[in-house]
Amino acid sequence: MSATRYTYLGPEGTFTEAALRTLPEAATRELVPMVSVPAALDAVRSGEAAAALVPIENSVEGGVTATLDELATGEPLMIYREVLLPIAFALLVRPGTKLTDIKTVTGHPVAQPQVRNWLRAHLPDALWESAASNADGARLVQEGRFDAAFAGEFAAATYGLEALVTDIHDAENAETRFVLVGRPARPAAPTGADKTSVVIWLGDDHPGALLELLQEFAVRGVNLMLIQSRPTGAGIGNYCFAVDAEGHISDRRVGEALMGLKRISPKVRFLGSYPRAGVAPSEVRALRPGTTDAAFVSASDWLARAQDGRA
Amino acid sequence: MSATRYTYLGPEGTFTEAALRTLPEAATRELVPMVSVPAALDAVRSGEAAAALVPIENSVEGGVTATLDELATGEPLMIYREVLLPIAFALLVRPGTKLTDIKTVTGHPVAQPQVRNWLRAHLPDALWESAASNADGARLVQEGRFDAAFAGEFAAATYGLEALVTDIHDAENAETRFVLVGRPARPAAPTGADKTSVVIWLGDDHPGALLELLQEFAVRGVNLMLIQSRPTGAGIGNYCFAVDAEGHISDRRVGEALMGLKRISPKVRFLGSYPRAGVAPSEVRALRPGTTDAAFVSASDWLARAQDGRA
Amino acid sequence: MSATRYTYLGPEGTFTEAALRTLPEAATRELVPMVSVPAALDAVRSGEAAAALVPIENSVEGGVTATLDELATGEPLMIYREVLLPIAFALLVRPGTKLTDIKTVTGHPVAQPQVRNWLRAHLPDALWESAASNADGARLVQEGRFDAAFAGEFAAATYGLEALVTDIHDAENAETRFVLVGRPARPAAPTGADKTSVVIWLGDDHPGALLELLQEFAVRGVNLMLIQSRPTGAGIGNYCFAVDAEGHISDRRVGEALMGLKRISPKVRFLGSYPRAGVAPSEVRALRPGTTDAAFVSASDWLARAQDGRA
Amino acid sequence: MSATRYTYLGPEGTFTEAALRTLPEAATRELVPMVSVPAALDAVRSGEAAAALVPIENSVEGGVTATLDELATGEPLMIYREVLLPIAFALLVRPGTKLTDIKTVTGHPVAQPQVRNWLRAHLPDALWESAASNADGARLVQEGRFDAAFAGEFAAATYGLEALVTDIHDAENAETRFVLVGRPARPAAPTGADKTSVVIWLGDDHPGALLELLQEFAVRGVNLMLIQSRPTGAGIGNYCFAVDAEGHISDRRVGEALMGLKRISPKVRFLGSYPRAGVAPSEVRALRPGTTDAAFVSASDWLARAQDGRA
């Protein structure tokens, strides 16, 4: 086991590595690229790494299903940090290649929908073929297997390519959210701008089940920031939901909502409470009246008095 | 103060006295009729009586507003028992009076709607005038002020009257619910067939406030048995609600629902948890899955483990 | 049948008569006092009167159960107008009576809780006995049966009494709401500040039934102004609810909510759509986005296009 | 334009082609493989094809995001049929290859999570690299670029390969749902076992928005079969939801729910009402009381009578 080793979705030169390097502690860790999200996370599970940075959500392509599914199943893991990274692609080519020379392009499957419109407009006849990663796409261009690859501009140097076009992104504000995942432990203390992630399984064939789950949050004034459905693998129509809620598990409203979910759902997996990236406590939406910790404590005191005949 | 004195809504010979006498302990108490519900309850508040039996709900006429309003305001009181009594009236007359002789009838205002149809059918021209109580109506007949009074058949002897007609009740299954009220103390332990009474004030001018209150119960699987709106006295459109819920304040689902109400309502008054009259634990509706005490404890344990990184 | 006769809850000199006289058309109608709410309404049902004015709600005492129950059952009637009247009582006595002379007081049962605190403070030892109406109480004082009666100050002259104390009302803003009731007909056109009254029966023994009813309103953005539970007469625990909703039956959101109620409730009775007393259209709370008639029409057009493959 | 041409997600030999060939009309259509879902659908938009068959949901991998995003945006299209196909992979190799010879494997990115466990167990050291399609993976094996490809067993012959292992699927009951998509037109008449697909955009930054959307369905008793969140492209935290509901747009409860969504959502796109694959009308879950067309019609009649004073 190594407390100083962090894995990430490799290879070198991916956006994930760029995201990882935004963390201050990255400077003092051994950063190890892995071939896949499962591989990066399995290294954490086995103790070979202290943590792994993997993408979990993309503003264009949605949830990263490999990450969601890995976190939902197998040996439990927990999220300790999130990193938001704006995403813009460069079109990397072998030096001298012109736009009109490009017949084949590659990149990670997740990149493709983010540059789809750009491709239609500028390379309508180019054939897309997916690569294992954006960086791997760059390597395949270097090897001559493709004419161009979409990747981070920072990957050009590594593979002896040049960025023919930069800042390519179909959508404004394209960004990817990454999470730093470790083995389960006590979450860090609340910062005042926190997020809690859980995966909740729906009971079988109960039409109102999702509505009931959402009401467990709503009745306690807990706002949701992400609801991502995932198949459970038990056949079409069977879902679990990855949910990000505002607040920290140690907030009374969040804790009570989680217990409510635990009681009515066949399975709930707590994925962690951690600071929200890019949001200061002063920017957090005001709580609904009656949902602060003080209100919970006061109501709890009142109940104790009522049970004792002194309310 | 007298631990052996029970007051009740008098005078002697009312249904309230009959209900009180169904309680085993009544045999060993001094039973004192009072002129009004407020008077019966004030004797408890002042310590002159240990408890008071008063009507709270009638299957025909609805909530007994004097009782509901007294319990909702003033020095707090608590309900310890409930008694259900089938209600059937006798038409009491001075000996010798025939139906065709009757020009005026009296009785308690609450009795009137319970015999309205019978009056239309059998005494369409008789003039009704309210008396302070059914028993008092009997007294007024004795004194010659009215020709007939609706009262319990048991009141005939007391006032030297005869029951010209018996078993009068417009509605099938007419019954009245009485409550035994004392000063606040720790509620009796749960029996498995319990009821919890509260009064909940609605926030001012919030259209969805009642819906939110009901959801605090619903989300925890707590069934409601009575919802009785009462004006708060602050003007038309301002209400509080007397609510009877299935279960005992020491049931986790009930306690959590009460705390939820306490947090979002301007005011909640706990009126007691007590055994349901006429319902055995085996007859209580099954709890919704996930709302038993065991489910609450299990979820609480899970939360503690999650907060500790061991879920 | 008389199109020019209006009945009201008599006798002469009651607040109901005072309320009726605030209606402009009262000047050209024959106003006939009746001994009870049922009598006033039966005159309308039989065609002897065109309409009846009866009290329906009091800010202190709550719903007037006789009126609510009469409207909920029997031959259908409809509400066409409402009148709000501030309520203040005078203490009427035979000329020369002093406060210290008063041993017995009377008044309508509904008046009693509205002067309860005043009585406790000023006549703590006086015995209360109910009269059939406030005006009838005045008559009983005139006849010497009681020492004082609570009634409207305007009743003093009729009965040769004097108002010893005026402006008595325990609660600030005490007022009573009266409704003008006629046989069913097409409601008046919306004014922009309207109210719709219905009575809704709850299904038997369905814990969440009230919540579902409220959601039919809430989901269409229809605000509720009154929710008054009434027993159905089928035994304790069986209720119907008198509900006043903001808006007019011809408003799309109200119509759709009513249809929703009709589908899920065992019985719904429409009691009318009529102008709100004392509220100008400009003072009505803004509708929730998406609940205006325009939004309903637009959505309906969209659905028609979608059904036709042109959305 | 060709009314006889159907496109599908190619190349030849994919599961999509197999699914398409289960449709009776496929026998009389020209079936044209396309390189991508967008290409298959653009051929429909442009009129070059009458319809396209594309995968939309996989019981292991979840929603097919390319299809969901294409249907949600761009020139509107509509779903007319769905096809369910059990999914099992064969491991295709060049004749003579043994399991121990396999160092590299390929297949469609969507196939990878469906064989992940099998790979871990049987080929833990093999390097996975994605291909543009399962069939394309087979071609790459034929060309010698990879040692093995996961594909449908039916693809072996086309590419001169042999199926070394068959019936590979990590999950029991793995299946993929395909939809036949055409230009918007009037949906086919209801069959009694129908499904309605819509995409609903959430308003910006409104915590309870999804709950409100679900309540529009719930209050009308419309069950949901799929809820798939998709980013709108406007940045992390902005979602639309692809929803499949039981029933047909011409069912009153479905139509009213859709209108409700249309009123409160910034955008709703109707994607069609079509027969459910593999479900007979007799197998459809019973409707909640009060949500049949008959109940809607009856309530509508009642409302019309009430508006006319004849309820």
XYZ file of N, CA, C and O in Angstrom, chain A residues 76 78 184-187 215-216 219-220 249-250 255-256 258-259 262-264 268 270 288-290 295-296 299-300 302-303 306-309 311, chain B residues 76 78 184-187 215-216 219-220 249-250 255-256 258-259 262-264 268 270 288-290 295-296 299-300 302-303 306-309 311:
280
model
N -16.899 -1.101 -1.626
C -17.242 0.318 -1.496
C -16.033 1.253 -1.549
O -14.945 0.938 -1.059
N -15.216 5.800 -1.560
C -15.835 7.070 -1.181
C -15.169 8.234 -1.891
O -13.980 8.212 -2.204
N -13.277 3.896 2.018
C -14.188 4.562 2.953
C -13.497 4.955 4.249
O -12.709 4.189 4.808
N -13.793 6.145 4.716
C -13.292 6.635 5.989
C -14.234 7.753 6.423
O -15.165 8.111 5.691
N -14.028 8.258 7.601
C -14.858 9.363 8.094
C -14.723 10.547 7.140
O -13.600 10.957 6.809
N -15.832 11.113 6.658
C -15.741 12.257 5.742
C -15.102 13.448 6.434
O -15.151 13.560 7.666
N -39.214 12.825 -2.435
C -39.912 13.460 -1.319
C -39.146 13.327 -0.007
O -39.254 14.188 0.863
N -38.374 12.258 0.136
C -37.560 12.136 1.347
C -36.584 13.313 1.439
O -36.321 13.831 2.520
N -38.983 16.930 1.697
C -39.675 17.231 2.946
C -38.703 17.761 3.992
O -39.110 18.458 4.921
N -37.421 17.435 3.826
C -36.410 17.982 4.758
C -35.659 19.165 4.151
O -34.612 19.558 4.668
N -23.300 15.026 5.224
C -23.985 13.968 5.973
C -24.133 14.335 7.452
O -25.055 13.875 8.118
N -23.270 15.205 7.959
C -23.404 15.585 9.359
C -24.431 16.697 9.562
O -24.764 17.022 10.694
N -28.793 14.010 7.079
C -28.778 12.721 7.760
C -30.170 12.110 7.842
O -30.359 10.916 7.576
N -31.161 12.936 8.169
C -32.517 12.399 8.287
C -33.047 11.959 6.926
O -33.739 10.939 6.815
N -31.217 10.845 4.451
C -30.519 9.602 4.099
C -31.138 8.412 4.856
O -31.336 7.336 4.286
N -31.465 8.628 6.125
C -32.114 7.539 6.867
C -33.479 7.203 6.265
O -33.868 6.043 6.187
N -32.824 5.143 3.302
C -32.359 3.822 3.720
C -33.548 2.936 4.102
O -33.562 1.739 3.805
N -34.554 3.539 4.727
C -35.698 2.742 5.181
C -36.574 2.267 4.030
O -37.135 1.179 4.094
N -36.721 3.103 2.983
C -37.686 2.731 1.948
C -37.048 2.139 0.702
O -37.755 1.642 -0.162
N -29.109 1.496 -0.398
C -28.556 2.847 -0.525
C -27.068 2.742 -0.289
O -26.632 2.065 0.649
N -23.771 5.110 0.399
C -23.249 6.449 0.674
C -21.896 6.600 -0.001
O -20.988 5.798 0.227
N -34.080 26.434 3.512
C -35.506 26.677 3.768
C -35.697 26.789 5.278
O -35.073 26.033 6.029
N -36.556 27.710 5.716
C -36.792 27.818 7.159
C -37.183 26.465 7.752
O -37.928 25.699 7.146
N -36.654 26.195 8.912
C -37.003 24.943 9.587
C -36.105 23.784 9.209
O -36.358 22.655 9.610
N -32.710 24.324 13.948
C -34.133 23.969 13.966
C -34.314 22.497 14.312
O -35.242 22.125 15.045
N -33.416 21.649 13.815
C -33.517 20.225 14.140
C -33.264 19.991 15.626
O -33.970 19.228 16.280
N -36.237 21.185 17.639
C -37.390 20.277 17.538
C -37.128 19.001 18.327
O -38.048 18.422 18.924
N -35.902 18.559 18.329
C -35.550 17.352 19.067
C -35.705 17.591 20.573
O -36.218 16.750 21.307
N -37.719 19.750 21.892
C -39.165 19.846 22.121
C -39.771 18.453 22.226
O -40.608 18.186 23.099
N -39.359 17.550 21.336
C -39.917 16.198 21.376
C -39.575 15.516 22.701
O -40.425 14.863 23.316
N -41.822 16.841 25.223
C -43.190 16.336 25.042
C -43.291 14.898 25.541
O -44.270 14.511 26.193
N -42.278 14.106 25.246
C -42.304 12.705 25.692
C -42.249 12.618 27.209
O -42.629 11.618 27.810
N -41.800 13.697 27.801
C -41.655 13.734 29.241
C -42.788 14.529 29.888
O -42.787 14.761 31.098
N -43.747 14.971 29.065
C -44.870 15.721 29.618
C -44.548 17.157 29.963
O -45.259 17.785 30.737
N -43.698 19.643 27.403
C -43.608 20.480 26.186
C -44.395 21.780 26.375
O -45.477 21.774 26.933
N -51.528 24.405 29.167
C -51.567 23.098 28.486
C -52.195 21.975 29.318
O -52.028 21.917 30.535
N -53.351 17.546 28.816
C -53.045 16.373 27.987
C -54.152 15.331 28.079
O -54.816 15.188 29.101
N -50.318 17.961 32.084
C -49.279 17.274 31.304
C -48.374 16.415 32.170
O -47.961 16.820 33.256
N -48.093 15.250 31.699
C -47.171 14.325 32.360
C -46.672 13.367 31.289
O -47.106 13.405 30.137
N -45.742 12.517 31.664
C -45.242 11.522 30.721
C -46.388 10.616 30.257
O -47.120 10.090 31.091
N -46.578 10.467 28.943
C -47.675 9.609 28.464
C -47.466 8.164 28.910
O -46.339 7.738 29.146
N -47.653 16.158 4.457
C -46.513 15.391 3.935
C -45.531 15.002 5.033
O -44.868 13.981 4.920
N -45.442 15.821 6.084
C -44.570 15.430 7.205
C -45.046 14.091 7.792
O -44.234 13.261 8.197
N -44.735 11.125 4.646
C -43.417 10.637 4.248
C -42.866 9.655 5.280
O -42.012 8.824 4.951
N -43.376 9.748 6.517
C -42.955 8.774 7.539
C -43.988 7.678 7.740
O -43.945 6.934 8.740
N -46.238 8.713 20.579
C -45.113 9.650 20.444
C -43.775 8.934 20.595
O -42.756 9.380 20.059
N -43.761 7.822 21.288
C -42.489 7.107 21.436
C -42.190 6.220 20.228
O -41.100 5.662 20.125
N -42.544 10.312 16.290
C -41.662 11.344 16.846
C -41.009 12.167 15.750
O -40.955 13.404 15.822
N -40.541 11.496 14.688
C -39.878 12.247 13.617
C -40.867 13.156 12.887
O -40.533 14.281 12.503
N -43.547 14.496 14.235
C -43.841 15.625 15.122
C -42.706 16.654 15.080
O -42.953 17.859 15.052
N -41.469 16.180 15.060
C -40.349 17.123 14.959
C -40.400 17.881 13.636
O -40.107 19.076 13.581
N -42.942 20.499 14.018
C -42.451 21.533 14.923
C -41.529 22.502 14.173
O -41.545 23.707 14.424
N -40.751 21.964 13.233
C -39.803 22.819 12.524
C -40.479 23.770 11.538
O -40.021 24.883 11.329
N -41.562 23.295 10.893
C -42.133 24.132 9.833
C -43.380 24.889 10.259
O -43.849 25.742 9.521
N -46.886 24.156 17.496
C -47.443 22.805 17.594
C -47.686 22.539 19.073
O -46.830 22.844 19.906
N -48.596 19.445 21.634
C -48.768 18.001 21.811
C -49.866 17.770 22.843
O -49.795 18.271 23.959
N -46.564 0.696 7.015
C -45.924 0.690 5.701
C -44.487 0.217 5.888
O -43.832 0.590 6.866
N -43.994 -0.603 4.968
C -42.602 -1.059 5.106
C -41.660 0.131 5.285
O -41.820 1.158 4.648
N -40.703 -0.056 6.164
C -39.717 1.012 6.375
C -40.127 2.015 7.429
O -39.430 3.016 7.612
N -36.979 -0.478 11.674
C -36.429 0.136 10.462
C -35.744 1.458 10.787
O -34.691 1.788 10.223
N -36.340 2.216 11.713
C -35.721 3.486 12.099
C -34.377 3.251 12.798
O -33.393 3.930 12.531
N -31.809 2.161 10.278
C -31.348 3.269 9.437
C -30.438 4.198 10.230
O -29.471 4.747 9.699
N -30.763 4.373 11.491
C -29.941 5.237 12.341
C -28.546 4.625 12.527
O -27.529 5.329 12.468
N -27.126 2.628 10.428
C -26.458 2.751 9.137
C -25.861 4.150 8.971
O -24.731 4.320 8.513
N -26.643 5.176 9.359
C -26.149 6.543 9.228
C -24.900 6.745 10.086
O -23.919 7.359 9.643
N -22.107 5.250 8.321
C -21.730 6.042 7.151
C -20.933 7.272 7.579
O -19.924 7.621 6.961
N -21.367 7.896 8.654
C -20.658 9.093 9.132
C -19.258 8.739 9.608
O -18.384 9.587 9.681
N -19.106 7.479 9.889
C -17.829 7.018 10.404
C -17.016 6.315 9.312
O -15.935 5.781 9.578
N -17.558 6.297 8.094
C -16.840 5.667 6.993
C -16.905 4.155 7.001
O -16.077 3.481 6.405
N -20.075 2.380 6.403
C -21.388 1.921 5.923
C -21.241 0.779 4.911
O -20.351 0.822 4.083
